[in-house]
CSV table of C-alpha atoms in Angstrom, one decimal:
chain,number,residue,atom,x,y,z
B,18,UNK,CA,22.8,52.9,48.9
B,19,UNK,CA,24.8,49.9,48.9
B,20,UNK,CA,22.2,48.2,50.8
B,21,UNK,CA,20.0,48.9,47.9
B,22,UNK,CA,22.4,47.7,45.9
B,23,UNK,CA,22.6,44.6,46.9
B,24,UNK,CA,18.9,43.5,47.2
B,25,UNK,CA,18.9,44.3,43.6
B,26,UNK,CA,21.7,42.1,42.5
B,27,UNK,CA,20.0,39.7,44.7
B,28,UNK,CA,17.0,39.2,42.8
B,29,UNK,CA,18.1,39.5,39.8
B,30,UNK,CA,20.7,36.8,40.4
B,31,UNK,CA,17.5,34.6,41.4
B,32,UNK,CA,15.2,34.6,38.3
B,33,UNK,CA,18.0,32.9,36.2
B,34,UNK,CA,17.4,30.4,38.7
B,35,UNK,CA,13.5,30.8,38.7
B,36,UNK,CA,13.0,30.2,34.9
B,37,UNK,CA,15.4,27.4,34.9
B,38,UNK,CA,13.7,25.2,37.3
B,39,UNK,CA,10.4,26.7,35.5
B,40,UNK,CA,11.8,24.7,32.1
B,41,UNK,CA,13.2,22.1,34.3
B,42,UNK,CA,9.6,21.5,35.4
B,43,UNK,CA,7.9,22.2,32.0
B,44,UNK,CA,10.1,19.4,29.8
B,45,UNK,CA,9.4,17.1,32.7
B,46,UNK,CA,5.9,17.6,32.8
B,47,UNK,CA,5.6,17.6,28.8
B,48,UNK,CA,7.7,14.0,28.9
B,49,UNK,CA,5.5,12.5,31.3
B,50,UNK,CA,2.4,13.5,29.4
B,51,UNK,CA,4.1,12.5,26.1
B,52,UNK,CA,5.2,9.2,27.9
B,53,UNK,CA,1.5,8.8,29.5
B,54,UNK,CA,0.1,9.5,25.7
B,55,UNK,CA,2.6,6.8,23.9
B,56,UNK,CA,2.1,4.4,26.8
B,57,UNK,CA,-1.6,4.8,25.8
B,58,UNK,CA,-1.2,4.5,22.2
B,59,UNK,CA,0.6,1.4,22.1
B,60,UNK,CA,-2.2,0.0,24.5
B,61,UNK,CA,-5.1,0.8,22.9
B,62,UNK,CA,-3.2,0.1,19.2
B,63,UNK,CA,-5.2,2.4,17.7
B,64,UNK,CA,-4.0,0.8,13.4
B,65,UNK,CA,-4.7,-2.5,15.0
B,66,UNK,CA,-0.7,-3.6,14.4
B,67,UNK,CA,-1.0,-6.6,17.0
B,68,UNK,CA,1.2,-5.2,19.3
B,69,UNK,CA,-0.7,-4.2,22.6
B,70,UNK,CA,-0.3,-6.8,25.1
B,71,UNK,CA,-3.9,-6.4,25.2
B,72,UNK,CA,-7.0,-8.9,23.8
B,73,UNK,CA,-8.6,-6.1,21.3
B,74,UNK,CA,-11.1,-6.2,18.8
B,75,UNK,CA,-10.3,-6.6,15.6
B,76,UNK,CA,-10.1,-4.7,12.6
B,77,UNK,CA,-10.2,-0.6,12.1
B,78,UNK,CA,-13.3,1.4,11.5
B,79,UNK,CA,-13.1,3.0,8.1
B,80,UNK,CA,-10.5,4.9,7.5
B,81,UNK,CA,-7.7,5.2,4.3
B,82,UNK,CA,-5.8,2.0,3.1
B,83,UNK,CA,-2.4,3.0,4.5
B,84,UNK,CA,-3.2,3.0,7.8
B,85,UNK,CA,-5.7,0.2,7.6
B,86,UNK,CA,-2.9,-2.3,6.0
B,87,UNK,CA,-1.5,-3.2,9.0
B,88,UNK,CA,-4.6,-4.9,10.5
B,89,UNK,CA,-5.6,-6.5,6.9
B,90,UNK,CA,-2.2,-7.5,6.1
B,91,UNK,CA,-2.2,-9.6,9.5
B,92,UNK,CA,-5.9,-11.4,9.5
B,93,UNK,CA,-5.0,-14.9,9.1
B,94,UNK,CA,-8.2,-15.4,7.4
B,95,UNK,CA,-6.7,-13.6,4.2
B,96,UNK,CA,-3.9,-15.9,2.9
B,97,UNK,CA,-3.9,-14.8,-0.1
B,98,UNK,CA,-2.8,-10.7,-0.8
B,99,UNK,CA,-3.5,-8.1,-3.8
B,100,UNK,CA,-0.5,-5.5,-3.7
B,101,UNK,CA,0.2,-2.3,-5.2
B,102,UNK,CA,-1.9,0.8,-6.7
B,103,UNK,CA,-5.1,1.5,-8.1
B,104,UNK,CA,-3.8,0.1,-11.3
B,105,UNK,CA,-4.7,-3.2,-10.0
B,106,UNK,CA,-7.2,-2.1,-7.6
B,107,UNK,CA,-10.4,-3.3,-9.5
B,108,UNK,CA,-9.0,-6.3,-9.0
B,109,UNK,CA,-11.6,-8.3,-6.6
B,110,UNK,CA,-10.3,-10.8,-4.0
B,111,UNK,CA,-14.1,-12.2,-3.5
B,112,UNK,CA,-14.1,-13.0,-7.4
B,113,UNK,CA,-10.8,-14.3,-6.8
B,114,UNK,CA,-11.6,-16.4,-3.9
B,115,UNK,CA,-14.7,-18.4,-5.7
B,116,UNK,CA,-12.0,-19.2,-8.5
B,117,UNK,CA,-9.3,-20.2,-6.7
B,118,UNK,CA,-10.6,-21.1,-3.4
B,119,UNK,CA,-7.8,-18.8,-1.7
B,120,UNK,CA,-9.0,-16.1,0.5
B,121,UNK,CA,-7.7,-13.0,-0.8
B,122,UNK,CA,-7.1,-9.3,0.8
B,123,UNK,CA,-6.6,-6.5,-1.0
B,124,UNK,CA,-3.6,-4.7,0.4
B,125,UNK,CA,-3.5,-2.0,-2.2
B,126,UNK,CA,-3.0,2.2,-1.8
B,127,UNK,CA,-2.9,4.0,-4.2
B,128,UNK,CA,-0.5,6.0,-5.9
B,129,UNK,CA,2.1,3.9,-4.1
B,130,UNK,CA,5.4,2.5,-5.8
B,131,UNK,CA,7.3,-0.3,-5.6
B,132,UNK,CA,9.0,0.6,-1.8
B,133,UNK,CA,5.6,0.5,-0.2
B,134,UNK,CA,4.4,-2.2,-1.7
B,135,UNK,CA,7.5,-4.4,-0.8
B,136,UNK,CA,6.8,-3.0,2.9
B,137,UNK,CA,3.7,-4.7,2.6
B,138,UNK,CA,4.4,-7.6,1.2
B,139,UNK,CA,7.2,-8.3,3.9
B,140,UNK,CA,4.1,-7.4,6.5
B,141,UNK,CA,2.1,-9.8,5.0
B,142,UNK,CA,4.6,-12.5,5.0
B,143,UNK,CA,5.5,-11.8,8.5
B,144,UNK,CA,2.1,-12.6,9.8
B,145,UNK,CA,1.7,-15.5,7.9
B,146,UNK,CA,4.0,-17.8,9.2
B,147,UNK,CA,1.8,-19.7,11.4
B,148,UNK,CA,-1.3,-19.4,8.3
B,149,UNK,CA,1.6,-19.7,5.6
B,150,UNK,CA,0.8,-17.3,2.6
B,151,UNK,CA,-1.1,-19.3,-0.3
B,152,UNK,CA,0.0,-16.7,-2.9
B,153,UNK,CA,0.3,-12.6,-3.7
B,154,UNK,CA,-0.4,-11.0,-6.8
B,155,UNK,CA,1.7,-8.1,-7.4
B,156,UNK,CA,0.7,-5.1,-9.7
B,157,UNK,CA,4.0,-3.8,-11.7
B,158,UNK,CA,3.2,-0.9,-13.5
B,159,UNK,CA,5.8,1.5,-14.5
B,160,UNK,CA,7.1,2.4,-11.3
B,161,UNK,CA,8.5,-0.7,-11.3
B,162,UNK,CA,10.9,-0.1,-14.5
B,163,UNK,CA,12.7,2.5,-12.4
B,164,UNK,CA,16.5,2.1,-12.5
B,165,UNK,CA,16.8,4.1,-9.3
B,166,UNK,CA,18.0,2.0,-6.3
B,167,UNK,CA,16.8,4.0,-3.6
B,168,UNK,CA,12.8,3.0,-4.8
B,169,UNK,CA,11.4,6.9,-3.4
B,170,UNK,CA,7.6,7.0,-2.8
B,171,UNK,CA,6.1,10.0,-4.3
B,172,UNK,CA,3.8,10.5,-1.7
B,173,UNK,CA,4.1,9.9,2.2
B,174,UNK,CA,3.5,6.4,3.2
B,175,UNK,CA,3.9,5.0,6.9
B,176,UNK,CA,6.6,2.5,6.9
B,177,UNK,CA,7.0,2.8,10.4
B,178,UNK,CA,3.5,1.6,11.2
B,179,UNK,CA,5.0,-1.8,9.2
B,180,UNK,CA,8.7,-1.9,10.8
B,181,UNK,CA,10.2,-4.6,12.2
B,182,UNK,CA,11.6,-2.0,14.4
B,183,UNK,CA,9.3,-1.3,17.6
B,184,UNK,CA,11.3,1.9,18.1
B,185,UNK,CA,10.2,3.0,14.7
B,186,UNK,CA,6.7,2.2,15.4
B,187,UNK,CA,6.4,4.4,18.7
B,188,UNK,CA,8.6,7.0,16.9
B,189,UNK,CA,5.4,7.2,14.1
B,190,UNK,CA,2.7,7.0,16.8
B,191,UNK,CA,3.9,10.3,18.1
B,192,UNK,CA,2.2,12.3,15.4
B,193,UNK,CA,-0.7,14.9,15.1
B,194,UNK,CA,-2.9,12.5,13.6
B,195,UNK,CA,-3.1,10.5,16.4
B,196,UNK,CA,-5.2,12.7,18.2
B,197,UNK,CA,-8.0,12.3,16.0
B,198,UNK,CA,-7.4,8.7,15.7
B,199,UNK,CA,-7.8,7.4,19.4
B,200,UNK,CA,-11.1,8.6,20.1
B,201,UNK,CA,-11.9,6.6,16.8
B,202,UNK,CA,-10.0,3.7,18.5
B,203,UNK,CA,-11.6,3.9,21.9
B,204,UNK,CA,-15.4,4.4,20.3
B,205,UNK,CA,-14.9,1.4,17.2
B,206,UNK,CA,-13.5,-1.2,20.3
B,207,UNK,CA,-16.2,-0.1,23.0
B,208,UNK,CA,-19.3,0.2,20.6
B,209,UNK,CA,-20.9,-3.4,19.7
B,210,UNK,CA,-22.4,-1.4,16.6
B,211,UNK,CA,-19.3,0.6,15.4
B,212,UNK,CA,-18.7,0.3,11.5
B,213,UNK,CA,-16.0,-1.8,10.8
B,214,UNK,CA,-13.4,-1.0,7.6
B,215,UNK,CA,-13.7,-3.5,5.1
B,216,UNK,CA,-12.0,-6.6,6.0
B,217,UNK,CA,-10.7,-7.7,2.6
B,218,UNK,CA,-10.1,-4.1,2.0
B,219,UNK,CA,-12.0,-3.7,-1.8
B,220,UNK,CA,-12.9,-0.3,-3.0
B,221,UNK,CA,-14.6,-0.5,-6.8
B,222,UNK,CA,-13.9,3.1,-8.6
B,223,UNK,CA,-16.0,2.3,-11.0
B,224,UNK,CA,-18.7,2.3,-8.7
B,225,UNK,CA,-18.5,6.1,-8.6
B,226,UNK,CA,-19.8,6.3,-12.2
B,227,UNK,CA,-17.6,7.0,-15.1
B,228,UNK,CA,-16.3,10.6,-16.2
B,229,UNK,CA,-17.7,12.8,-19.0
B,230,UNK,CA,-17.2,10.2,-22.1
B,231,UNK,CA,-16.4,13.1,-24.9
B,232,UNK,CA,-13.5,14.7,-22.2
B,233,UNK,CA,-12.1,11.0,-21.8
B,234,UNK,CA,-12.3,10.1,-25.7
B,235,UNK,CA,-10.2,12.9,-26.6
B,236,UNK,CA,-7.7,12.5,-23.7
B,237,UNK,CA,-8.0,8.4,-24.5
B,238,UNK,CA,-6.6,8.9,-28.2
B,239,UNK,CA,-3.6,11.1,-27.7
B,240,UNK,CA,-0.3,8.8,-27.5
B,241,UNK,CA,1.7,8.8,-24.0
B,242,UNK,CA,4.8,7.0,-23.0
B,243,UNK,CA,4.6,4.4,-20.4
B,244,UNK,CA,7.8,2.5,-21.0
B,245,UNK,CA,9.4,4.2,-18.2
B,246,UNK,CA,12.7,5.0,-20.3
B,247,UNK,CA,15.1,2.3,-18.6
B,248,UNK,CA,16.0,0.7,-21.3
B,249,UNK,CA,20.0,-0.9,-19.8
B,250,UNK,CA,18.7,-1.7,-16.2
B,251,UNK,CA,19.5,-2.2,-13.6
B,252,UNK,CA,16.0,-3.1,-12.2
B,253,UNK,CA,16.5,-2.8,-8.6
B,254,UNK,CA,12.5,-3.4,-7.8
B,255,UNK,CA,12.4,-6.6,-9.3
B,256,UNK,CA,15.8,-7.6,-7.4
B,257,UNK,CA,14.2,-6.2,-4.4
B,258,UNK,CA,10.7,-8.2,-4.9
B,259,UNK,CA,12.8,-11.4,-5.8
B,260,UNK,CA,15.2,-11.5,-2.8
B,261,UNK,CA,11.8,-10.6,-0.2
B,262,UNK,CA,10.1,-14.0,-1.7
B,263,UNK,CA,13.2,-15.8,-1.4
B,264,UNK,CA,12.0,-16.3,2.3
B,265,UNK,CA,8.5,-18.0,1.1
B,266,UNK,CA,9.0,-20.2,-1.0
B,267,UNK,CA,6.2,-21.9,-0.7
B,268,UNK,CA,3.5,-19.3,-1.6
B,269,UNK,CA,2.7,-18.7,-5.4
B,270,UNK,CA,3.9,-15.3,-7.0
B,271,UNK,CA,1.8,-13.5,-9.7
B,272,UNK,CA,3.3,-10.8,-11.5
B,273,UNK,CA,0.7,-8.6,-13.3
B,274,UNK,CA,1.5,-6.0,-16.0
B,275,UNK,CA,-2.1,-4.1,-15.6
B,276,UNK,CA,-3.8,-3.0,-18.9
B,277,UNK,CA,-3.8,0.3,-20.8
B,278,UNK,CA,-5.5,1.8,-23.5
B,279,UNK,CA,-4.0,1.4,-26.5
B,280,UNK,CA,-2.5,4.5,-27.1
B,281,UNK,CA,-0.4,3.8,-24.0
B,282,UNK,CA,1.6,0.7,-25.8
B,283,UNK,CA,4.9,1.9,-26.8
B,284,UNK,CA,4.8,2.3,-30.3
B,285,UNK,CA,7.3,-0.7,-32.1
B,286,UNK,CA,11.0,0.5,-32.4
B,287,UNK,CA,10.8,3.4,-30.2
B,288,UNK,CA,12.9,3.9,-27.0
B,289,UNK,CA,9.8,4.1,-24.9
B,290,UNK,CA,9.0,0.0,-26.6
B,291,UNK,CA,12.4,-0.5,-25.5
B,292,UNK,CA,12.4,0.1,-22.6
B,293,UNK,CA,9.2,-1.2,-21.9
B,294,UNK,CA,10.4,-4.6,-23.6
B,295,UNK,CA,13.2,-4.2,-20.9
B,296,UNK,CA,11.3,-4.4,-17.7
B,297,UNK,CA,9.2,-7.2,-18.7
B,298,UNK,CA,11.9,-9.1,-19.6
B,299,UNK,CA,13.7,-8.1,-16.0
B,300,UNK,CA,10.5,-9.5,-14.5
B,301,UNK,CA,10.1,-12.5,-17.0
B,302,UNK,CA,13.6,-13.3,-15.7
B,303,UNK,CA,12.2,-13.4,-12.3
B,304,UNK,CA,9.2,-16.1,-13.0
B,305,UNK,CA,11.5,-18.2,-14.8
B,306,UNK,CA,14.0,-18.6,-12.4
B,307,UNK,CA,11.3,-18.8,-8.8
B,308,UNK,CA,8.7,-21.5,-8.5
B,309,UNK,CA,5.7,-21.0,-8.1
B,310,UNK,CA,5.6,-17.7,-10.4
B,311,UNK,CA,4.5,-16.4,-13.2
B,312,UNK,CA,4.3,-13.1,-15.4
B,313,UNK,CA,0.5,-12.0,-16.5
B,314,UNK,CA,0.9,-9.7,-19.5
B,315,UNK,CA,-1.9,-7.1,-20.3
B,316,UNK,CA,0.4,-4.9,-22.0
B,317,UNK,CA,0.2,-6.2,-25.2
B,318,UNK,CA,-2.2,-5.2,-27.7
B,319,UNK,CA,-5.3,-7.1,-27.0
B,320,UNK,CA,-9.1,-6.4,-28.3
B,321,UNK,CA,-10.4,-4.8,-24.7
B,322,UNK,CA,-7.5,-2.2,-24.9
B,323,UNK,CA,-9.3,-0.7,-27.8
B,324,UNK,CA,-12.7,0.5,-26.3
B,325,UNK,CA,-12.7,4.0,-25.1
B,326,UNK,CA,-15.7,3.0,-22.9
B,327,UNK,CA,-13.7,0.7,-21.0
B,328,UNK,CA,-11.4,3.2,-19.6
B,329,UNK,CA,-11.3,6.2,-17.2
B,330,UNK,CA,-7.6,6.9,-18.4
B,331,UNK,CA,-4.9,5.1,-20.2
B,332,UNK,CA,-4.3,3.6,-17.1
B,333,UNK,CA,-7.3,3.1,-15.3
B,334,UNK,CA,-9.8,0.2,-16.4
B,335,UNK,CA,-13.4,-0.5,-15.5
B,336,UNK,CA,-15.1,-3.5,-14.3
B,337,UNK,CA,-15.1,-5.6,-17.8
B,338,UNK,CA,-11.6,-5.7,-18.3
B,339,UNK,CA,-11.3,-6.5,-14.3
B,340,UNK,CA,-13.3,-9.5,-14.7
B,341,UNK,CA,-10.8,-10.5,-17.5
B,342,UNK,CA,-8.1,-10.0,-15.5
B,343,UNK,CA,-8.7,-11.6,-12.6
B,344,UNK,CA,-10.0,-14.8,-15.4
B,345,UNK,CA,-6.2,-14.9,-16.2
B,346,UNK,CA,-4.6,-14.5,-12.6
B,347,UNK,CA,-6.8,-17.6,-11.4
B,348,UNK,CA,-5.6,-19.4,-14.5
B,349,UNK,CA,-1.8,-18.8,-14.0
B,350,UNK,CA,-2.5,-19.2,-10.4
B,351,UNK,CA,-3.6,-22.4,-11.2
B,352,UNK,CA,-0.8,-23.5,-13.2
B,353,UNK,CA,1.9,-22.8,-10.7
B,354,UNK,CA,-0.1,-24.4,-7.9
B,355,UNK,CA,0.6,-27.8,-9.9
């Protein structure tokens, strides 16, 4: 009996021991092939950040503008950069280029804010020491009139793939996503014929066709606010915007209020016009007092703002009032240059 006993005790006192060297042997197994799958990552550089040790080919195939700015925010072809949201997206940097010589890229995703756009303007400024930065045109809607220091995207945005911090950057690659993404890698950089993203990055919406024009007139003519209702300040994304530039002097600064359909002006001597009045002055400020920049108004009541048929939504324009735009962005662009 005690004989019996004592076997028992035995083995159960031995499968503590068995499943702890089985977890001992699992997390060292799983770290390895994490290790072994990071390791790989950062080789192959599956966003195209520059940071393999390794002579790849560049560029991304197609994929969505966040993950592709890292690769068109370093060409040093582009020296010239479009930032922000799809409020300047129609923007073109070819039509820019053929009026002001510059190469442009267009570095915009939308529904970003001002946080992810300073990330990629501090990219593109990075890896454009050696090819200095001609000039960036920044789109400042709304967002921009925030009072709120802390700048929070409202949608996820990889600032980790744009860190300074390499830690960072391995800490993002670890992510589901990536699983679909190196097979994409490995096929775009061992396939002569593999599709290639855009280099300069342009996506037209208008292209798409426009929506049913009765649904849009009636949503066209009511009134909205688009002041942003920060009417003392502070106005902590033009600070941020003016203290990134600080360290490139030399390239030009454009600062573009996009267009809206009239019925998105603030209305005179409301607190949504005040606040409005507000934040362009806070940016105003900001290409008075840096070379090199100035402020391109289109909110302001101008003829183009009228016509329903040059709209998607208050905020959205089609190609006409593009071509406008981008008229008066080479213009001040050529003004500064001086």
């Amino acid at each position: 009996m005690s004989s019996s006993t004592s076997s028992s005790e035995a083995g159960g006192a031995e499968r503590p021991a068995e499943w702890a060297r089985f977890a001992l042997t699992f997390v060292a197994a799983a770290t390895l092939l994490s290790a072994a799958f990071l390791g790989t990552a950062f080789l192959i550089d599956p966003y195209d950040t520059g940071r393999s040790p390794l002579a790849l080919k560049a560029g991304v195939p197609p994929q969505g503008p966040r993950t592709a700015l890292a690769s068109r925010g370093r060409d040093p072809r582009f020296t010239g950069a479009i930032i922000g949201n799809s409020h300047i997206q129609l923007v073109s940097p070819e039509r820019l280029r053929e009026k002001t010589g510059i190469p442009f890229v267009s570095l915009i995703a939308p529904a970003t804010r001002p946080k992810e756009s300073l990330a990629t303007i501090d990219w593109f400024l990075r890896h454009h020491r050696s090819s200095p930065a001609q000039a960036i045109v920044v789109g400042v809607d709304r967002s921009w009139c925030t009072s709120d220091p802390s700048l929070l995207p409202d949608h996820p945005f990889p600032f980790w793939l744009l860190s300074h911090n390499t830690a960072a950057y391995l800490g993002g690659l670890m992510r589901y996503d990536l699983i679909e993404a190196l097979p994409r890698r490995v096929a775009y950089l061992l396939s002569e014929n593999a599709g290639r993203g855009r280099p300069d990055g342009y996506w037209d919406y208008d292209a798409a066709g426009s929506p049913p024009r009765a649904k849009t007139r009636t949503s066209l003519e009511t009134p909205i606010e688009t002041g942003g209702g920060n009417v003392a300040g502070p106005f902590p994304a033009a600070a941020g915007l003016e203290a990134l530039m600080a360290a490139a002097p030399q390239t030009a600064l454009i600062l573009v209020r996009p267009p809206v359909y009239v019925t998105a002006l603030p209305r005179p001597g409301t607190r949504d016009a005040s606040a409005d009045a507000a934040c362009r002055e806070a940016f105003a400020g900001l290409a008075t007092r840096r070379a090199k920049t100035a402020l391109v108004d289109w909110r302001v009541d101008r003829p183009p703002l009228h016509d329903p048929n040059l709209f998607f939504d208050h905020g959205h324009y089609r190609q006409p009032i593009a071509r406008l735009l981008e008229q008066d962005i080479a213009d001040a662009l050529g003004k500064v240059a001086k």
